[in-house]
CSV table of C-alpha atoms and ligand atoms in Angstrom, one decimal:
chain,number,residue,atom,x,y,z
A,1,MET,CA,9.9,0.6,9.1
A,2,GLY,CA,8.1,1.8,12.3
A,3,ALA,CA,4.5,2.4,11.5
A,4,LEU,CA,3.2,3.3,15.0
A,5,ALA,CA,5.1,4.0,18.2
A,6,ILE,CA,3.4,4.9,21.5
A,7,LYS,CA,5.9,6.2,24.0
A,8,ASN,CA,5.2,6.4,27.7
A,9,VAL,CA,1.6,7.5,27.1
A,10,THR,CA,-0.5,8.2,30.1
A,11,LYS,CA,-4.1,9.5,30.3
A,12,SER,CA,-6.0,10.8,33.3
A,13,PHE,CA,-9.6,11.9,33.5
A,14,GLY,CA,-9.7,14.3,36.5
A,15,ASP,CA,-7.6,12.5,39.1
A,16,THR,CA,-8.4,9.0,37.7
A,17,ASP,CA,-5.4,7.5,35.9
A,18,ILE,CA,-6.8,5.5,33.0
A,19,LEU,CA,-3.6,4.7,31.0
A,20,LYS,CA,-0.5,4.3,33.1
A,21,GLY,CA,2.5,4.4,30.8
A,22,ILE,CA,1.8,2.6,27.5
A,23,ASN,CA,4.7,1.6,25.2
A,24,ILE,CA,4.0,0.0,21.9
A,25,ASP,CA,6.1,-0.2,18.7
A,26,ILE,CA,4.9,-1.9,15.5
A,27,ASP,CA,6.2,-2.2,12.0
A,28,ALA,CA,4.4,-1.3,8.8
A,29,GLY,CA,2.1,-4.1,7.7
A,30,GLN,CA,1.6,-5.6,11.2
A,31,PHE,CA,-1.8,-6.4,12.7
A,32,LEU,CA,-1.8,-5.2,16.3
A,33,ILE,CA,-4.5,-6.3,18.7
A,34,LEU,CA,-5.3,-4.4,21.9
A,35,VAL,CA,-7.2,-6.9,24.0
A,36,GLY,CA,-8.5,-6.7,27.6
A,37,PRO,CA,-11.6,-6.6,29.7
A,38,SER,CA,-14.1,-3.9,29.3
A,39,GLY,CA,-13.0,-0.6,31.0
A,40,CYS,CA,-9.2,-1.4,30.8
A,41,GLY,CA,-8.5,1.6,28.6
A,42,LYS,CA,-8.5,0.2,25.0
A,43,SER,CA,-10.8,2.8,23.5
A,44,THR,CA,-9.0,5.6,25.3
A,45,LEU,CA,-5.7,4.5,23.8
A,46,MET,CA,-7.3,4.1,20.4
A,47,ASN,CA,-8.8,7.6,20.6
A,48,ILE,CA,-5.3,8.9,21.5
A,49,ILE,CA,-3.9,7.3,18.4
A,50,ALA,CA,-6.7,8.7,16.3
A,51,GLY,CA,-6.2,12.2,17.8
A,52,LEU,CA,-9.8,12.3,19.3
A,53,GLU,CA,-8.2,12.6,22.7
A,54,GLY,CA,-4.8,14.0,23.7
A,55,PRO,CA,-2.5,12.0,26.0
A,56,THR,CA,-1.8,13.5,29.5
A,57,SER,CA,1.8,12.7,28.8
A,58,GLY,CA,3.9,10.8,26.3
A,59,GLU,CA,4.2,10.7,22.5
A,60,VAL,CA,2.4,9.1,19.6
A,61,HIS,CA,4.4,8.5,16.4
A,62,ILE,CA,2.8,7.6,13.1
A,63,GLY,CA,5.3,6.7,10.4
A,64,ASP,CA,8.2,9.1,11.0
A,65,ARG,CA,6.4,12.0,12.7
A,66,VAL,CA,5.2,12.8,16.1
A,67,VAL,CA,1.4,13.4,15.8
A,68,ASN,CA,0.6,14.8,19.2
A,69,ASN,CA,-0.3,18.1,17.7
A,70,VAL,CA,-1.6,16.9,14.4
A,71,ALA,CA,-5.4,17.0,13.9
A,72,PRO,CA,-7.2,13.6,13.3
A,73,LYS,CA,-7.9,14.4,9.7
A,74,ASP,CA,-4.3,15.1,9.0
A,75,ARG,CA,-3.0,11.9,10.6
A,76,ASP,CA,-3.5,9.7,7.5
A,77,ILE,CA,-5.6,7.2,9.4
A,78,ALA,CA,-9.0,5.6,8.9
A,79,MET,CA,-11.3,4.3,11.6
A,80,VAL,CA,-14.0,1.8,11.9
A,81,PHE,CA,-15.9,1.7,15.2
A,82,GLN,CA,-18.4,-0.5,16.8
A,83,SER,CA,-21.2,2.0,16.0
A,84,TYR,CA,-20.2,2.6,12.4
A,85,ALA,CA,-22.3,5.6,11.7
A,86,LEU,CA,-23.1,5.7,8.0
A,87,TYR,CA,-24.8,8.8,6.6
A,88,PRO,CA,-28.4,7.7,6.5
A,89,THR,CA,-29.5,10.0,3.7
A,90,MET,CA,-26.6,8.9,1.4
A,91,ASN,CA,-26.5,5.7,-0.5
A,92,VAL,CA,-23.6,3.2,-0.3
A,93,ARG,CA,-21.7,4.8,-3.1
A,94,GLN,CA,-21.9,8.3,-1.6
A,95,ASN,CA,-21.0,6.9,1.9
A,96,ILE,CA,-17.8,5.3,0.5
A,97,ALA,CA,-17.0,8.4,-1.6
A,98,PHE,CA,-17.5,10.8,1.3
A,99,GLY,CA,-13.9,11.0,2.4
A,100,LEU,CA,-12.7,11.2,-1.2
A,101,GLU,CA,-15.1,14.1,-1.9
A,102,THR,CA,-13.9,16.1,1.0
A,103,ARG,CA,-10.3,15.6,-0.2
A,104,LYS,CA,-11.3,16.7,-3.7
A,105,VAL,CA,-10.2,13.5,-5.4
A,106,PRO,CA,-11.0,13.8,-9.1
A,107,LYS,CA,-14.3,12.1,-10.1
A,108,ALA,CA,-12.8,9.5,-12.4
A,109,GLU,CA,-10.3,8.4,-9.7
A,110,GLN,CA,-13.2,8.3,-7.2
A,111,ASP,CA,-15.1,5.9,-9.5
A,112,GLU,CA,-12.1,3.7,-9.8
A,113,ILE,CA,-11.5,3.5,-6.1
A,114,ILE,CA,-15.2,2.9,-5.3
A,115,ALA,CA,-15.3,0.1,-7.9
A,116,ARG,CA,-12.1,-1.5,-6.5
A,117,VAL,CA,-13.3,-1.3,-2.9
A,118,ALA,CA,-16.8,-2.5,-3.7
A,119,LYS,CA,-15.4,-5.5,-5.5
A,120,MET,CA,-13.0,-6.4,-2.7
A,121,LEU,CA,-15.9,-6.3,-0.2
A,122,GLN,CA,-18.4,-7.8,-2.5
A,123,ILE,CA,-20.9,-4.9,-2.2
A,124,GLU,CA,-21.0,-3.9,-5.8
A,125,HIS,CA,-24.7,-4.8,-6.0
A,126,LEU,CA,-25.5,-2.5,-3.0
A,127,LEU,CA,-24.0,0.7,-4.2
A,128,GLY,CA,-27.4,2.3,-4.9
A,129,ARG,CA,-28.9,1.4,-1.5
A,130,LYS,CA,-29.4,3.5,1.6
A,131,PRO,CA,-28.0,2.2,4.9
A,132,SER,CA,-31.6,1.4,6.1
A,133,GLU,CA,-31.9,-1.1,3.3
A,134,LEU,CA,-28.8,-3.1,4.4
A,135,SER,CA,-28.3,-5.8,6.9
A,136,GLY,CA,-25.9,-5.3,9.9
A,137,GLY,CA,-23.1,-7.2,8.1
A,138,GLN,CA,-23.6,-5.2,4.9
A,139,ARG,CA,-23.5,-2.0,6.8
A,140,GLN,CA,-20.3,-3.1,8.5
A,141,ARG,CA,-18.8,-3.8,5.1
A,142,VAL,CA,-19.7,-0.3,3.8
A,143,ALA,CA,-18.1,1.2,6.9
A,144,MET,CA,-15.0,-0.8,6.1
A,145,GLY,CA,-15.2,0.3,2.5
A,146,ARG,CA,-15.3,3.9,3.5
A,147,ALA,CA,-12.1,3.3,5.5
A,148,LEU,CA,-10.4,1.3,2.7
A,149,ALA,CA,-11.2,3.9,0.1
A,150,ARG,CA,-9.0,6.4,1.8
A,151,ASN,CA,-5.9,4.1,1.6
A,152,PRO,CA,-4.4,5.4,4.9
A,153,LYS,CA,-1.1,4.7,6.6
A,154,LEU,CA,-3.0,3.2,9.6
A,155,PHE,CA,-6.3,1.5,10.1
A,156,LEU,CA,-8.0,1.7,13.5
A,157,PHE,CA,-10.7,-0.7,14.3
A,158,ASP,CA,-12.5,-0.5,17.7
A,159,GLU,CA,-14.6,-3.6,18.3
A,160,PRO,CA,-16.0,-3.4,14.8
A,161,LEU,CA,-17.7,-6.8,15.0
A,162,SER,CA,-19.3,-6.7,18.4
A,163,ASN,CA,-22.7,-5.7,17.1
A,164,LEU,CA,-22.9,-8.7,14.7
A,165,ASP,CA,-24.4,-12.1,15.5
A,166,ALA,CA,-22.0,-14.9,16.1
A,167,LYS,CA,-22.0,-16.5,12.7
A,168,LEU,CA,-21.5,-13.2,10.8
A,169,ARG,CA,-18.7,-12.3,13.3
A,170,VAL,CA,-16.7,-15.3,12.3
A,171,GLU,CA,-17.2,-14.6,8.6
A,172,MET,CA,-16.2,-11.0,8.9
A,173,ARG,CA,-13.2,-11.9,11.0
A,174,ALA,CA,-12.0,-14.1,8.2
A,175,GLU,CA,-12.6,-11.3,5.7
A,176,ILE,CA,-10.7,-8.8,7.7
A,177,LYS,CA,-7.8,-11.2,8.0
A,178,GLN,CA,-7.9,-11.8,4.2
A,179,LEU,CA,-8.0,-8.1,3.6
A,180,HIS,CA,-4.9,-7.6,5.7
A,181,GLN,CA,-3.1,-10.4,4.0
A,182,ARG,CA,-3.9,-8.9,0.6
A,183,LEU,CA,-3.4,-5.2,1.3
A,184,LYS,CA,-0.6,-5.6,3.9
A,185,THR,CA,-1.7,-2.5,5.7
A,186,THR,CA,-1.0,-1.6,9.3
A,187,ILE,CA,-4.0,-2.3,11.5
A,188,VAL,CA,-4.7,-1.5,15.2
A,189,TYR,CA,-7.6,-3.6,16.3
A,190,VAL,CA,-9.4,-3.4,19.6
A,191,THR,CA,-11.4,-6.3,21.0
A,192,HIS,CA,-12.4,-7.8,24.3
A,193,ASP,CA,-12.7,-11.1,22.6
A,194,GLN,CA,-9.6,-13.3,23.1
A,195,ILE,CA,-10.5,-15.6,20.2
A,196,GLU,CA,-10.6,-12.5,17.9
A,197,ALA,CA,-7.3,-11.5,19.3
A,198,MET,CA,-5.6,-14.8,18.8
A,199,THR,CA,-7.0,-15.4,15.3
A,200,LEU,CA,-6.4,-11.9,13.8
A,201,GLY,CA,-3.3,-10.5,15.5
A,202,ASP,CA,0.3,-10.9,14.7
A,203,ARG,CA,1.1,-8.8,17.7
A,204,ILE,CA,-1.1,-8.7,20.8
A,205,ALA,CA,-1.0,-6.3,23.6
A,206,VAL,CA,-3.0,-7.7,26.6
A,207,MET,CA,-4.2,-4.8,28.8
A,208,LYS,CA,-5.6,-4.6,32.3
A,209,ASP,CA,-6.3,-1.5,34.3
A,210,GLY,CA,-4.5,0.8,31.9
A,211,VAL,CA,-1.3,-1.3,31.9
A,212,ILE,CA,0.0,-3.6,29.1
A,213,GLN,CA,0.4,-6.9,30.9
A,214,GLN,CA,2.2,-8.6,27.9
A,215,PHE,CA,3.1,-7.7,24.4
A,216,GLY,CA,3.9,-10.5,22.0
A,217,SER,CA,2.9,-12.9,19.2
A,218,PRO,CA,-0.3,-14.9,19.8
A,219,GLN,CA,1.8,-18.1,20.3
A,220,GLU,CA,4.1,-16.4,22.8
A,221,ILE,CA,1.2,-15.2,24.8
A,222,TYR,CA,-0.5,-18.5,24.7
A,223,ASP,CA,2.5,-20.6,25.6
A,224,SER,CA,4.4,-18.3,27.9
A,225,PRO,CA,1.9,-15.9,29.6
A,226,ALA,CA,3.6,-13.3,31.7
A,227,ASN,CA,1.3,-13.6,34.7
A,228,LEU,CA,-1.8,-15.2,36.0
A,229,PHE,CA,-4.1,-12.5,34.5
A,230,VAL,CA,-2.8,-13.1,30.9
A,231,ALA,CA,-2.8,-16.9,31.4
A,232,GLY,CA,-6.4,-16.8,32.5
A,233,PHE,CA,-7.6,-14.3,30.0
A,234,ILE,CA,-6.2,-15.9,26.8
A,235,GLY,CA,-7.5,-19.4,26.0
A,236,SER,CA,-10.9,-21.0,26.4
A,237,PRO,CA,-11.6,-22.9,28.5
A,238,SER,CA,-9.1,-21.1,30.7
A,239,MET,CA,-5.8,-22.4,31.8
A,240,ASN,CA,-6.0,-24.5,35.0
A,241,PHE,CA,-4.3,-23.1,38.0
A,242,ILE,CA,-3.2,-25.9,40.5
A,243,PRO,CA,-1.6,-25.0,43.8
A,244,CYS,CA,1.6,-27.2,44.4
A,245,HIS,CA,4.9,-27.3,46.2
A,246,ILE,CA,8.2,-27.9,44.4
A,247,ALA,CA,9.3,-31.4,45.6
A,248,GLU,CA,12.2,-33.7,45.0
A,249,GLN,CA,12.0,-37.4,44.3
A,250,GLY,CA,15.1,-39.5,43.5
A,251,GLY,CA,17.0,-36.4,42.5
A,252,VAL,CA,14.3,-35.2,40.2
A,253,LEU,CA,12.4,-32.0,40.8
A,254,GLY,CA,8.6,-32.0,40.3
A,255,VAL,CA,5.2,-31.5,41.8
A,256,ALA,CA,2.7,-33.8,43.4
A,257,LEU,CA,-0.9,-33.9,42.1
A,258,GLN,CA,-3.7,-35.4,44.0
A,259,GLY,CA,-7.2,-36.4,42.8
A,260,GLU,CA,-9.2,-39.1,44.7
A,261,GLY,CA,-6.3,-41.3,45.7
A,262,GLU,CA,-2.7,-40.8,46.8
A,263,PRO,CA,-0.7,-37.9,45.5
A,264,VAL,CA,1.3,-38.7,42.3
A,265,PHE,CA,4.7,-37.2,41.6
A,266,PHE,CA,5.4,-35.7,38.2
A,267,ALA,CA,8.8,-34.4,37.1
A,268,LEU,CA,9.0,-30.8,35.8
A,269,PRO,CA,10.8,-30.0,32.6
A,270,GLU,CA,14.3,-28.5,33.1
A,271,ARG,CA,13.3,-25.5,31.1
A,272,LEU,CA,11.4,-24.3,34.2
A,273,ASN,CA,14.6,-24.0,36.3
A,274,VAL,CA,13.2,-24.8,39.7
A,275,GLN,CA,16.6,-25.7,41.3
A,276,GLY,CA,16.7,-24.1,44.7
A,277,ARG,CA,13.0,-23.9,45.0
A,278,VAL,CA,12.3,-27.2,46.8
A,279,GLY,CA,9.5,-26.7,49.3
A,280,GLN,CA,8.3,-23.4,47.7
A,281,ALA,CA,4.6,-22.9,46.9
A,282,VAL,CA,3.9,-22.4,43.2
A,283,ILE,CA,0.9,-22.4,41.0
A,284,LEU,CA,1.1,-24.9,38.2
A,285,GLY,CA,-0.6,-23.7,35.0
A,286,LEU,CA,-1.9,-26.4,32.7
A,287,ARG,CA,-4.1,-25.8,29.7
A,288,PRO,CA,-7.1,-28.1,29.3
A,289,GLU,CA,-5.5,-29.8,26.3
A,290,GLN,CA,-2.4,-30.7,28.3
A,291,PHE,CA,-4.3,-33.6,29.9
A,292,ASP,CA,-4.9,-37.1,28.5
A,293,GLN,CA,-6.8,-40.0,29.6
A,294,ALA,CA,-4.8,-43.2,30.2
A,295,ASP,CA,-5.1,-46.5,32.0
A,296,ALA,CA,-1.8,-46.0,33.7
A,297,GLY,CA,0.5,-43.3,34.9
A,298,GLY,CA,-2.2,-40.8,35.7
A,299,VAL,CA,-4.0,-39.3,38.7
A,300,ALA,CA,-7.3,-40.8,39.7
A,301,CYS,CA,-9.9,-38.1,39.4
A,302,ARG,CA,-13.7,-38.1,40.1
A,303,ILE,CA,-15.5,-36.5,37.1
A,304,ARG,CA,-18.1,-34.1,38.2
A,305,ILE,CA,-19.4,-32.9,34.8
A,306,THR,CA,-18.8,-34.1,31.3
A,307,GLU,CA,-19.3,-31.6,28.5
A,308,PRO,CA,-19.2,-32.9,24.9
A,309,THR,CA,-18.5,-30.2,22.4
A,310,GLY,CA,-18.2,-32.5,19.4
A,311,PRO,CA,-14.5,-32.7,18.5
A,312,ASP,CA,-13.5,-32.8,22.2
A,313,THR,CA,-15.1,-33.5,25.5
A,314,MET,CA,-14.5,-31.3,28.6
A,315,LEU,CA,-14.1,-33.2,31.9
A,316,LEU,CA,-14.6,-31.1,35.0
A,317,SER,CA,-12.9,-32.5,38.0
A,318,GLN,CA,-10.5,-31.5,40.8
A,319,LEU,CA,-6.7,-31.6,41.4
A,320,ASN,CA,-5.1,-30.5,44.7
A,321,GLY,CA,-8.5,-29.3,45.8
A,322,ARG,CA,-9.0,-27.0,42.8
A,323,ASP,CA,-11.5,-27.2,40.0
A,324,ILE,CA,-9.9,-28.2,36.7
A,325,ILE,CA,-11.0,-28.8,33.1
A,326,ALA,CA,-9.4,-31.4,31.0
A,327,ARG,CA,-10.1,-31.5,27.2
A,328,VAL,CA,-10.0,-35.1,26.0
A,329,HIS,CA,-10.9,-37.2,23.0
A,330,PRO,CA,-14.6,-38.0,23.1
A,331,ARG,CA,-14.2,-41.7,22.3
A,332,HIS,CA,-13.7,-43.0,25.8
A,333,ALA,CA,-14.8,-40.0,27.8
A,334,PRO,CA,-16.1,-41.1,31.3
A,335,ALA,CA,-19.6,-40.1,32.5
A,336,ALA,CA,-20.2,-37.8,35.4
A,337,GLY,CA,-19.6,-39.5,38.7
A,338,GLU,CA,-17.0,-42.0,37.3
A,339,LEU,CA,-13.4,-42.2,38.2
A,340,CYS,CA,-10.9,-41.7,35.5
A,341,SER,CA,-7.1,-41.5,35.2
A,342,LEU,CA,-5.9,-38.1,33.9
A,343,VAL,CA,-2.3,-37.8,32.8
A,344,PRO,CA,-0.9,-34.2,32.8
A,345,ASP,CA,1.6,-33.4,30.1
A,346,LEU,CA,4.0,-31.1,31.9
A,347,ARG,CA,6.3,-30.4,28.9
A,348,LYS,CA,4.4,-27.2,28.2
A,349,ALA,CA,3.5,-26.5,31.8
A,350,VAL,CA,4.1,-23.0,33.3
A,351,LEU,CA,4.6,-22.0,36.9
A,352,PHE,CA,3.6,-18.9,38.6
A,353,ASP,CA,4.7,-17.3,41.9
A,354,PRO,CA,1.6,-17.1,44.1
A,355,GLU,CA,2.8,-13.9,45.7
A,356,THR,CA,3.8,-11.8,42.7
A,357,GLN,CA,1.4,-13.7,40.3
A,358,THR,CA,4.1,-13.6,37.6
A,359,ARG,CA,5.5,-16.5,35.6
A,360,ILE,CA,8.6,-18.3,37.0
A,361,GLY,CA,11.5,-19.3,34.7
B,1,ADP,N1,-14.1,11.1,28.8
B,1,ADP,C1,-14.0,10.3,29.9
B,1,ADP,N2,-14.1,10.9,31.1
B,1,ADP,C2,-14.0,10.2,32.2
B,1,ADP,N3,-13.7,8.8,32.2
B,1,ADP,C3,-13.6,8.2,31.0
B,1,ADP,C4,-13.7,8.9,29.8
B,1,ADP,N4,-13.5,8.0,28.8
B,1,ADP,C5,-13.3,6.8,29.4
B,1,ADP,N5,-13.3,6.9,30.7
B,1,ADP,C6,-13.1,5.8,31.7
B,1,ADP,O1,-11.9,5.2,31.3
B,1,ADP,C7,-11.9,3.8,31.6
B,1,ADP,C8,-11.5,3.1,30.3
B,1,ADP,O2,-12.5,3.3,29.3
B,1,ADP,P1,-12.3,2.8,27.8
B,1,ADP,O3,-11.0,3.2,27.3
B,1,ADP,O4,-13.5,3.1,27.1
B,1,ADP,O5,-12.3,1.2,28.1
B,1,ADP,P2,-12.4,0.0,27.1
B,1,ADP,O6,-12.5,0.5,25.7
B,1,ADP,O7,-11.2,-0.9,27.4
B,1,ADP,O8,-13.6,-0.8,27.5
B,1,ADP,C9,-13.3,3.5,32.0
B,1,ADP,O9,-13.3,3.4,33.4
B,1,ADP,C10,-14.1,4.7,31.6
B,1,ADP,O10,-15.2,4.9,32.4
B,2,MG,MG1,-14.0,0.3,24.2
């Protein structure tokens, strides 16, 4: 069943177009991520879904009804924002109960809901405390508890973890994912953090300048980015972009890669369909993990910087005059200044058109 559909939604403030024709359709139970750099329009879209802003044109459907003219409180949604304002004079129990109180839920049922939510979020021992007596993570949990207590059709989260320190953010991320797996609710979740997007979402909309650049599963977006922007935005360290020309050698189509020595020819997989493109300029996209170190069959590269991260080591070097990062096993990683032989694995390589910046094939 369709849980949320956004149809041709635009939004302008004055004569500035912020959202330029957004289309999204998700099923009940899906976890949708809106990800993109700051200012791309994520919160504006979220506010339109919530009903805090009206679209300039287009429709928002929640469940089976158009909600353009439905007030936020009647949309059957619950929101958790970055600045999760709790009522400072109320204790945790009263904060969680607030939405139930206003909807006149009977007292016994309220107690039941609060107990269930508090148990789920492990905040039972905090129910009597005021927000000022809680840590940032605990407050965040209470804000989520308040949303969960309402049992809405749709949860909206707008950068709910960005005020937390790194360690707590990772913990809360896992908790939100667990909650989703347990409750199977529909969630729309805004973040500018691509790791959060990849780890939480089952559908990701990558946005830039008010336009959805790509909509797909995390793996689709990682493996087959629609354009250079998406390819560079998702993944850390970023995908390497290496300028090349399609060449032919012995009837095989490929590209030449050059480090310190002579250029070395590498065949491209058939999947990329580059017949008819011989001589054309392309940008080869290779993720850092698509390199290996080997004694033979590689490109001789001068290593500029070696960055051990523990499980992997990042080698910063150059191919075809462009900076690249290779992620290799730490065991035999070369030191800065040394030459090493890097073997690109082109099986998962992607190609982009330098003019249109979109993926080829
Ligand atoms: N009420 C408003 N009036 C004018 N401009 C706004 C308003 N709200 C947001 N904007 C502008 O719209 C753009 C997108 O903002 P926003 O949706 O908050 O981005 P994001 O959440 O992706 O960081 C920004 O350039 C912002 O300045
Ligand atoms: Mg925002």
